[in-house]
Tab-separated table of C-alpha atoms in Angstrom:
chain	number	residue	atom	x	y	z
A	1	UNK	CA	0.000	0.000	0.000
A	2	UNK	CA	3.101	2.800	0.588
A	3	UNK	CA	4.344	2.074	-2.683
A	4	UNK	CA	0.809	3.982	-3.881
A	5	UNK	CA	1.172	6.701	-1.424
A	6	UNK	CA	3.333	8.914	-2.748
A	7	UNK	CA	2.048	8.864	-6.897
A	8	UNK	CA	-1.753	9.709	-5.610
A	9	UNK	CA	0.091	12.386	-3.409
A	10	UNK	CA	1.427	13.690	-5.906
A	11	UNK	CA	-1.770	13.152	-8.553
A	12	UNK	CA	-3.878	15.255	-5.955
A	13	UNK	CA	-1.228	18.158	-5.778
A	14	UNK	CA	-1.090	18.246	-9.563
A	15	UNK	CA	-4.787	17.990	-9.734
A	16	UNK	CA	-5.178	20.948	-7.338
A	17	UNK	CA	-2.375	23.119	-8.705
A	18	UNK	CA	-3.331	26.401	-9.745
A	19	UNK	CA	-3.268	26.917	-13.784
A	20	UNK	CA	-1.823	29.791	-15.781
A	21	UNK	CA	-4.430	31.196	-18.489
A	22	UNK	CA	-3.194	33.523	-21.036
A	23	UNK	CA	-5.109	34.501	-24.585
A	24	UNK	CA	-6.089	37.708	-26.582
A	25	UNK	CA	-9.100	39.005	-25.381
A	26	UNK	CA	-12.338	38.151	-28.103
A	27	UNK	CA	-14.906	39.954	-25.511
A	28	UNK	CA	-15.430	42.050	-22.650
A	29	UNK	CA	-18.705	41.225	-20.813
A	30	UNK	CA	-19.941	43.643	-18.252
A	31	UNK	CA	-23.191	43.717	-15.842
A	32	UNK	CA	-25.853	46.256	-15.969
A	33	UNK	CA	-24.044	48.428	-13.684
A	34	UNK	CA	-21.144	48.532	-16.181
A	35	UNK	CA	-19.146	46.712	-14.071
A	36	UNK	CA	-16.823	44.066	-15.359
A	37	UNK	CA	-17.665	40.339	-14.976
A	38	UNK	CA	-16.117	38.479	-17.443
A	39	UNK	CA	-13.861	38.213	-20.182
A	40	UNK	CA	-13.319	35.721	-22.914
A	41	UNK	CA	-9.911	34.645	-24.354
A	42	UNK	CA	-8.624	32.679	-27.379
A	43	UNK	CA	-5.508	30.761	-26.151
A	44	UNK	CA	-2.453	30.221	-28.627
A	45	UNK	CA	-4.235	27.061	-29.214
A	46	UNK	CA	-7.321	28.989	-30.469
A	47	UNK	CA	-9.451	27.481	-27.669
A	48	UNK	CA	-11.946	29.578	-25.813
A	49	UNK	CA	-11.882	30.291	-22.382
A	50	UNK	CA	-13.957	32.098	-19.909
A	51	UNK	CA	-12.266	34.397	-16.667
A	52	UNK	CA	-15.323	35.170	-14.485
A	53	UNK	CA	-14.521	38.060	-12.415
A	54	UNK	CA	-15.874	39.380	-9.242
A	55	UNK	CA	-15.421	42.230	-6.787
A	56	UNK	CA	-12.146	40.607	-5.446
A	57	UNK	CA	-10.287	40.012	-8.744
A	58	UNK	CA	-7.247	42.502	-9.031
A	59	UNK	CA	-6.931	43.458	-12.078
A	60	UNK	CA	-3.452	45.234	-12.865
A	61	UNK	CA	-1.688	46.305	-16.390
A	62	UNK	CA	2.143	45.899	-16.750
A	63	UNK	CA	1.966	48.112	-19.448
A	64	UNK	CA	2.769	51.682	-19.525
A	65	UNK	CA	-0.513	54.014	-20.855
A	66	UNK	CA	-2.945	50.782	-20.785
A	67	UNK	CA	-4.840	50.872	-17.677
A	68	UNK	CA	-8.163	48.988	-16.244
A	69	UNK	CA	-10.337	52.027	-17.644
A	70	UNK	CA	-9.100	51.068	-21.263
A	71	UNK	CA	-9.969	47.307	-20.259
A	72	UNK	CA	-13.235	47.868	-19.284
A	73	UNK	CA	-14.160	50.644	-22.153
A	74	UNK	CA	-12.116	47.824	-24.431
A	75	UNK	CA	-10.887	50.876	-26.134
A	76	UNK	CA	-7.939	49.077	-27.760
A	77	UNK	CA	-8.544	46.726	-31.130
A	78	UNK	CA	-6.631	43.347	-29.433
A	79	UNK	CA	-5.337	43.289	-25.378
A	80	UNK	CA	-3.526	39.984	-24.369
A	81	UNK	CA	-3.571	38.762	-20.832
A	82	UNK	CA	-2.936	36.321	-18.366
A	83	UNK	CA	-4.567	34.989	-15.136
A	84	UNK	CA	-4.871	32.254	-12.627
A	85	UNK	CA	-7.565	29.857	-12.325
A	86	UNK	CA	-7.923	26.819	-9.977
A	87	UNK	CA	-10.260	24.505	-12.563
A	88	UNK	CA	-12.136	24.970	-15.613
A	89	UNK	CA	-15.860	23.924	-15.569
A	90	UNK	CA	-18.392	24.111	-18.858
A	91	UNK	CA	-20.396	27.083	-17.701
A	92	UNK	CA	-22.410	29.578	-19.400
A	93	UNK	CA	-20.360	33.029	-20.433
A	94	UNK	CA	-22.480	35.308	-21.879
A	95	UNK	CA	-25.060	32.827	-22.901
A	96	UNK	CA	-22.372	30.308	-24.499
A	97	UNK	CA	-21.187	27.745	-22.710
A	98	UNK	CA	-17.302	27.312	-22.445
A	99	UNK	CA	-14.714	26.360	-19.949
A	100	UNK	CA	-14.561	29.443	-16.967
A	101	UNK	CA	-13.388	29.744	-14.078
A	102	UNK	CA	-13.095	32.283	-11.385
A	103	UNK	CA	-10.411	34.470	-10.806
A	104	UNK	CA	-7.930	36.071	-8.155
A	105	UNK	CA	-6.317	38.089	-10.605
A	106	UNK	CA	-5.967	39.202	-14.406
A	107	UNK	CA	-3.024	41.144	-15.603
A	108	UNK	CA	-3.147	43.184	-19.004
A	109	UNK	CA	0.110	41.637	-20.272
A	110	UNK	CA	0.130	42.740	-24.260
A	111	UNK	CA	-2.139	45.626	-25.930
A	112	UNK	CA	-1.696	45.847	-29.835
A	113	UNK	CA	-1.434	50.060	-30.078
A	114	UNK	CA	-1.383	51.022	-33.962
A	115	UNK	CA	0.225	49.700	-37.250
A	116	UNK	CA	2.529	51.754	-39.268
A	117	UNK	CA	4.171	51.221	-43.277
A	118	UNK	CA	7.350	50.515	-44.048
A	119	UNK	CA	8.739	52.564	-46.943
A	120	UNK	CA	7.031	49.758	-49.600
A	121	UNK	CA	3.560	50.127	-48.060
A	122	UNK	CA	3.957	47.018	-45.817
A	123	UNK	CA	1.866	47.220	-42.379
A	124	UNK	CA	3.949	46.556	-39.157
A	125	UNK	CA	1.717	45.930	-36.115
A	126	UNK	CA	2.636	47.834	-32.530
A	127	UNK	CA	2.352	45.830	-29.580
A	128	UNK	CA	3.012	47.354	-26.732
A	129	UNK	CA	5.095	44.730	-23.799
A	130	UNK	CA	5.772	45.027	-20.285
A	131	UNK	CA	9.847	45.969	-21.381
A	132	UNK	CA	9.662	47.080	-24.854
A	133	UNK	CA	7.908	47.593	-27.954
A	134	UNK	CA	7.346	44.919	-30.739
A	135	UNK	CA	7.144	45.622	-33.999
A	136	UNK	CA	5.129	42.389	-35.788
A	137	UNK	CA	4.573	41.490	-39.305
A	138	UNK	CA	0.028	40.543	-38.965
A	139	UNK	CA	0.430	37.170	-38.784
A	140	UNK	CA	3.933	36.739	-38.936
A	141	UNK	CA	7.087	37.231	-36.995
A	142	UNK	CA	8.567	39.360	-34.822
A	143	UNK	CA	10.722	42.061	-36.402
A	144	UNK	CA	11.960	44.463	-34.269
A	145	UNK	CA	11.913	44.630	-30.283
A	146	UNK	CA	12.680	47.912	-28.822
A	147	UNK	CA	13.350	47.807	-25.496
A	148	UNK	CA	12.343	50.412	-23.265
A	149	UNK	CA	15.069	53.323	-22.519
A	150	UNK	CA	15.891	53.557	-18.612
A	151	UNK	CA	17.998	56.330	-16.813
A	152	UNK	CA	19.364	57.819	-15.269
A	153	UNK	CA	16.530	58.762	-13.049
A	154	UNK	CA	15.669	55.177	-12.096
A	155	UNK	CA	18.611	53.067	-12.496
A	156	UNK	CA	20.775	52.072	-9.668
A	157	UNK	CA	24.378	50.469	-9.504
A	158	UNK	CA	25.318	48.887	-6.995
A	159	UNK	CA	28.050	50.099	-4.909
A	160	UNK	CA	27.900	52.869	-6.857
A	161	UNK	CA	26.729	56.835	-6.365
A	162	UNK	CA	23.876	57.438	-8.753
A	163	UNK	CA	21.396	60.478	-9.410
A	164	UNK	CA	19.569	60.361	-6.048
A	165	UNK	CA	22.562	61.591	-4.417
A	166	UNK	CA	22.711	64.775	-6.186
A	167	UNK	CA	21.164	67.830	-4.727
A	168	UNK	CA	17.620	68.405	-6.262
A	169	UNK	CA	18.378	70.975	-8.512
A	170	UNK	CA	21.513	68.821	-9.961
A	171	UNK	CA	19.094	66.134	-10.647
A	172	UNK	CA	17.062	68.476	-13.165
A	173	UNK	CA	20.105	69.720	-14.880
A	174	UNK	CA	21.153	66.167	-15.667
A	175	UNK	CA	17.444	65.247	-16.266
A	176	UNK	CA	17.344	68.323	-19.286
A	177	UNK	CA	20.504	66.796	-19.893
A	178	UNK	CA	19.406	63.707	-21.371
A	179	UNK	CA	15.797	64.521	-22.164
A	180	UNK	CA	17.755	66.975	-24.922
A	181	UNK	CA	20.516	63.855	-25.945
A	182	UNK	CA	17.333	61.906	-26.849
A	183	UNK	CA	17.197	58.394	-28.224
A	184	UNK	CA	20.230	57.976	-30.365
A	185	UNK	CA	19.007	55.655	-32.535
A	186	UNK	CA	16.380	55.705	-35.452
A	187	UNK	CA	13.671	53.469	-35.062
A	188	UNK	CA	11.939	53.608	-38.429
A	189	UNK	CA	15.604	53.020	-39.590
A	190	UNK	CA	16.379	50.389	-37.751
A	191	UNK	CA	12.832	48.389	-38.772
A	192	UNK	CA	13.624	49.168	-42.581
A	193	UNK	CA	16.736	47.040	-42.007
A	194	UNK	CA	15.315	43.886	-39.940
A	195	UNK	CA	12.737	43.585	-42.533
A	196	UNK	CA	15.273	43.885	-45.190
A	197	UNK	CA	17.193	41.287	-43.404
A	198	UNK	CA	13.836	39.118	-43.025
A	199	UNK	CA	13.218	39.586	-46.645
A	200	UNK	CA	17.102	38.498	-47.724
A	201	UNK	CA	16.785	35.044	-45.287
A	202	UNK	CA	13.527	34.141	-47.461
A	203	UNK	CA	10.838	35.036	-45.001
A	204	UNK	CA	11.526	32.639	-42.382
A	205	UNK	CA	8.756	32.024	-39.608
A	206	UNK	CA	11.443	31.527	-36.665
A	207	UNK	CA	12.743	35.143	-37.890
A	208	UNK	CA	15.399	36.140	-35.107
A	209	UNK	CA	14.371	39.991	-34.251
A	210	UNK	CA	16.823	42.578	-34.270
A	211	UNK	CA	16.615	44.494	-30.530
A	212	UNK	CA	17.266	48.343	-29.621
A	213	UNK	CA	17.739	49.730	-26.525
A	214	UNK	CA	19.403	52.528	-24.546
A	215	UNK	CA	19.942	52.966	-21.346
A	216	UNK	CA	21.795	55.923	-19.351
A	217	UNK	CA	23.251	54.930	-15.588
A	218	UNK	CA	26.369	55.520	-13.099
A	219	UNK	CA	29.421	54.955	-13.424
A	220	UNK	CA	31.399	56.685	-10.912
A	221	UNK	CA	32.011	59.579	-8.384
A	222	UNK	CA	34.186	61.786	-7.157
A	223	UNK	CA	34.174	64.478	-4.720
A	224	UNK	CA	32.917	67.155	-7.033
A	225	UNK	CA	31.690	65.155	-10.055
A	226	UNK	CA	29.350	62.386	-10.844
A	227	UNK	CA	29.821	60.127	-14.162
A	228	UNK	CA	27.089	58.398	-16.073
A	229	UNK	CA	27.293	56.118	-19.585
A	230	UNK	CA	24.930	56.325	-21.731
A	231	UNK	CA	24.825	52.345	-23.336
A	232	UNK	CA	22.953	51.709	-26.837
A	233	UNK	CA	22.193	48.347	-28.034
A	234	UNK	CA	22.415	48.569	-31.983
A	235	UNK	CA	21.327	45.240	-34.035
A	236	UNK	CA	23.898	44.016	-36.501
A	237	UNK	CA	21.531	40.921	-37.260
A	238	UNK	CA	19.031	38.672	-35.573
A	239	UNK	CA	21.840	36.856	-33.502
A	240	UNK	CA	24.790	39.852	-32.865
A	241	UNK	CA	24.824	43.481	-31.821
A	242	UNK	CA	27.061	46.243	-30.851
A	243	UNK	CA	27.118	48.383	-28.170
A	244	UNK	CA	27.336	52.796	-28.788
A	245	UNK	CA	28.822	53.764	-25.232
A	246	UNK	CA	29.359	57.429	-24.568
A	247	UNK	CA	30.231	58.958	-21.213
A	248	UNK	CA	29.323	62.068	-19.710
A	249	UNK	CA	30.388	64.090	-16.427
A	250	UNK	CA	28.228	66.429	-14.023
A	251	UNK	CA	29.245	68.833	-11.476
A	252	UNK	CA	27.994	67.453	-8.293
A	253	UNK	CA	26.872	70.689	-6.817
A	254	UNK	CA	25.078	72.346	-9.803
A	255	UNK	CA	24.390	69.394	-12.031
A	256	UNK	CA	26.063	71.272	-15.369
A	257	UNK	CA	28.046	68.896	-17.809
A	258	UNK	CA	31.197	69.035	-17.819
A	259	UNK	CA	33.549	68.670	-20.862
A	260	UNK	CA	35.685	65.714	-20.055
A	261	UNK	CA	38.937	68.006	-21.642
A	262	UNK	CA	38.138	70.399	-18.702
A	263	UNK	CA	39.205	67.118	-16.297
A	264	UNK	CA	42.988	66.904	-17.692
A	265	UNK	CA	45.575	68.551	-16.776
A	266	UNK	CA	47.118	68.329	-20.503
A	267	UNK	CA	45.712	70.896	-22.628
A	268	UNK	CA	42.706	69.565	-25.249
A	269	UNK	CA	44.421	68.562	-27.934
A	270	UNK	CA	47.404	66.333	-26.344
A	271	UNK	CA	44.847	64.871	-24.845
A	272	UNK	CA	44.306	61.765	-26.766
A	273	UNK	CA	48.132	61.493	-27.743
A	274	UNK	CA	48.086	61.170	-23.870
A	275	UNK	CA	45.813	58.739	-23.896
A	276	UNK	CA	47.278	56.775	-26.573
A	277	UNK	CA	50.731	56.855	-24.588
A	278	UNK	CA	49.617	55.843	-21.121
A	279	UNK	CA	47.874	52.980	-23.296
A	280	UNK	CA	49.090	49.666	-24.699
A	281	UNK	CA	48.632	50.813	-28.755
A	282	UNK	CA	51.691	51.411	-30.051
A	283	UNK	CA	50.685	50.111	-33.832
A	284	UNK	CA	51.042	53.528	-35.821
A	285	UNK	CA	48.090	52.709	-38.466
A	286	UNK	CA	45.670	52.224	-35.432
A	287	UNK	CA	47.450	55.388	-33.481
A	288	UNK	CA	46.753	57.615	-36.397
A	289	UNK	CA	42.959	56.251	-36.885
A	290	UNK	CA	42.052	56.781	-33.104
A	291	UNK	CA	43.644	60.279	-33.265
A	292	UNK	CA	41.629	60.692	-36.166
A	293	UNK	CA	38.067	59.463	-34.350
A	294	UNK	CA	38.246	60.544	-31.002
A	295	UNK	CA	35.528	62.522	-29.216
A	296	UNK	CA	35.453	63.321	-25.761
A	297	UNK	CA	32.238	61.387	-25.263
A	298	UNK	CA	33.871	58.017	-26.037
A	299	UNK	CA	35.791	58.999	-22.282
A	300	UNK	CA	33.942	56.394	-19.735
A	301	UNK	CA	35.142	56.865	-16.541
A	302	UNK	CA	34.909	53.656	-14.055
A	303	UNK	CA	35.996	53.536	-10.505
A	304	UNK	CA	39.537	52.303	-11.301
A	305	UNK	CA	40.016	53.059	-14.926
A	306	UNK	CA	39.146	55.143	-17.992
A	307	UNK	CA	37.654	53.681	-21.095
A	308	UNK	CA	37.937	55.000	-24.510
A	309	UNK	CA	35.566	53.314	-26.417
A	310	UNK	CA	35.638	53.714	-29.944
A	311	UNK	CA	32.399	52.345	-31.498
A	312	UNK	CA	32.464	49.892	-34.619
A	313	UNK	CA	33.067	51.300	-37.967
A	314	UNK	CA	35.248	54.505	-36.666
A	315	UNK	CA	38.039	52.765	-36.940
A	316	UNK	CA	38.978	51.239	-40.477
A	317	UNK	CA	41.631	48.948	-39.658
A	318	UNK	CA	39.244	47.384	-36.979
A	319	UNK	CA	36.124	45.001	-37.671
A	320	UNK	CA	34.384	45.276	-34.080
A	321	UNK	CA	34.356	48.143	-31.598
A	322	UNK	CA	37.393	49.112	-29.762
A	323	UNK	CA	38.332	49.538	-26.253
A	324	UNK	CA	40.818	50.684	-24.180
A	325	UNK	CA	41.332	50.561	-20.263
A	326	UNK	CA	43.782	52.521	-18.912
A	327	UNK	CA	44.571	52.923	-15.001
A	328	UNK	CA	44.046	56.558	-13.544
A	329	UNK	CA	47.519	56.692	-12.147
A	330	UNK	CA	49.260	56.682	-15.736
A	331	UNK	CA	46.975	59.413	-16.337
A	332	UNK	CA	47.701	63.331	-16.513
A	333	UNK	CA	43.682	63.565	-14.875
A	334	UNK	CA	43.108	66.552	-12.073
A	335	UNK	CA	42.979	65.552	-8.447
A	336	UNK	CA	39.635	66.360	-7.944
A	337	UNK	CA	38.487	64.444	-10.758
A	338	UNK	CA	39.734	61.204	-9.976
A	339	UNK	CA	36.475	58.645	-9.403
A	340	UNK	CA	36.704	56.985	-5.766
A	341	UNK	CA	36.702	53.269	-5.591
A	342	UNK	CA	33.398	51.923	-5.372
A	343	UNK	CA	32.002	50.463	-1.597
């Protein structure tokens, strides 16, 4: 008889587990009071399902601009969402009779927003996801994610100052900062080229997407100034990216930028034949291209070194982006703008 014990346990745990529901939404179904009490769902295996609501179902959106008002007025064309239900019964939704169940919870997971046209007339569908925003071929795949830009208001390091520990009116000057640097990419640019790609691979339904995203944080700190990177994710395909990183510097009392020449002792132009010599690069063809390319914005400083980072395609010679790391006490950098080491 113990040999059966532990399979029925386990039958009755799996039979009482709670299941996870997810589907577009086909219909919103509310009482005469307008309030909601229902919804119905097509799964991804095109089966209909009933979520009966009542006054203790939370209902919650992950998504930015699509709230429980929109639900209920079912103001957008297609919503996706998930919820938990404890077992499906045949029951009558609406009249029809389906599988339903009660819920605890719903959450609006996936709300299709608009379509645009790429530059041949071809519709792109906008969905709208808890992290980004997909860019869909109707009924096909996935083109183009764009993930959603962060920083450096809410974006935390750790062991590492960040914007909350600059005085308030420093936080707005680096807030007008980056609301004026803007997205450095081109979205409608960057969608012409994954369909392209999609196109060239011969339409493929396990398309890999190409991904953007940016995202601004903290770097390091010194007494007087406070360094952030600004990191963009750039698609070279489906499968490989590269990475745009570009640094800046803010005076910790007032929040104004800072030009990163204004940290050196060395006057601005021997600064990056400094650089050069307190680095490891001694090829001359490479020398003379990264003399050629540098801007002050590929400066990143870090809490024990500097990085120069010199993004793909500045420097001939070089297929992939370069990088160099170079220790603070090789460099000619003022006192007071020397990053502390991190906690």
């Amino acid at each position: 008889m113990k040999r059966f014990l532990l399979p029925l346990l386990l039958l009755l745990l799996t039979a009482c587990s709670p299941q996870s529901l997810s589907g577009q939404v086909t219909e919103v179904i509310t009482g005469p009071d307008g309030t909601l009490t229902a919804l119905v769902i097509e799964t991804d295996a095109h089966e209909e399902r009933g979520l009966l609501i009542t006054g203790e179902t939370m209902l919650f959106s992950h998504l930015d601009g699509v709230s429980q008002e929109l639900l209920l007025a079912y103001e957008l064309p297609e919503l996706i969402v998930s919820a938990e239900c404890e077992r499906l019964n045949k029951t009558l939704v609406d009249g029809r009779e389906m599988p339903a169940c009660t819920v605890p919870w719903v959450s609006i997971d996936q709300a299709h927003l608009e379509d645009t046209l790429l530059a041949d007339g071809t519709p792109v569908e906008l969905w709208l996801t808890p992290f980004s925003t997909s860019y869909r071929l109707p009924n096909g795949p996935e083109l183009l994610s764009v993930r959603r830009s962060s920083g450096p208001e809410n974006v935390l390091v750790g062991g590492a100052e960040g914007y909350a520990d600059l005085p308030e009116a420093a936080q707005q000057r680096v807030s007008a900062y980056y609301q004026e640097q803007g997205l450095l990419y081109d979205t409608q640019a960057e969608l012409e080229r994954a369909y392209r790609a999609y196109v060239d691979a011969g339409c493929p339904e396990d398309f890999d997407s190409h991904m953007l995203e940016q995202s601004i944080y903290p770097t390091a700190s010194s007494q007087e100034v406070m360094y952030f990177l600004t990191s963009v994710t750039l698609p070279l395909d489906g499968n490989t990216a590269t990475e745009l990183r570009l640094g800046a510097a803010f005076d910790r009392k007032t929040g104004e930028a800072l030009e990163p020449q204004e940290l050196f002792t060395c006057s601005p132009e021997a600064l990056i034949t400094a650089l050069l010599n307190c680095s490891e690069v001694t090829e001359p063809t490479l020398r003379r291209e990264m003399t050629t390319a540098f801007r002050p914005e590929y400066l990143v400083f870090f809490p024990e070194h500097l990085e120069v980072s010199f993004p793909q395609g500045v420097l001939p010679s070089q297929e992939h982006a370069y990088i160099l790391s170079i220790p603070y006490e090789d460099l000619p950098l003022s006192p007071w703008a020397i990053p502390e080491a991190a906690a």
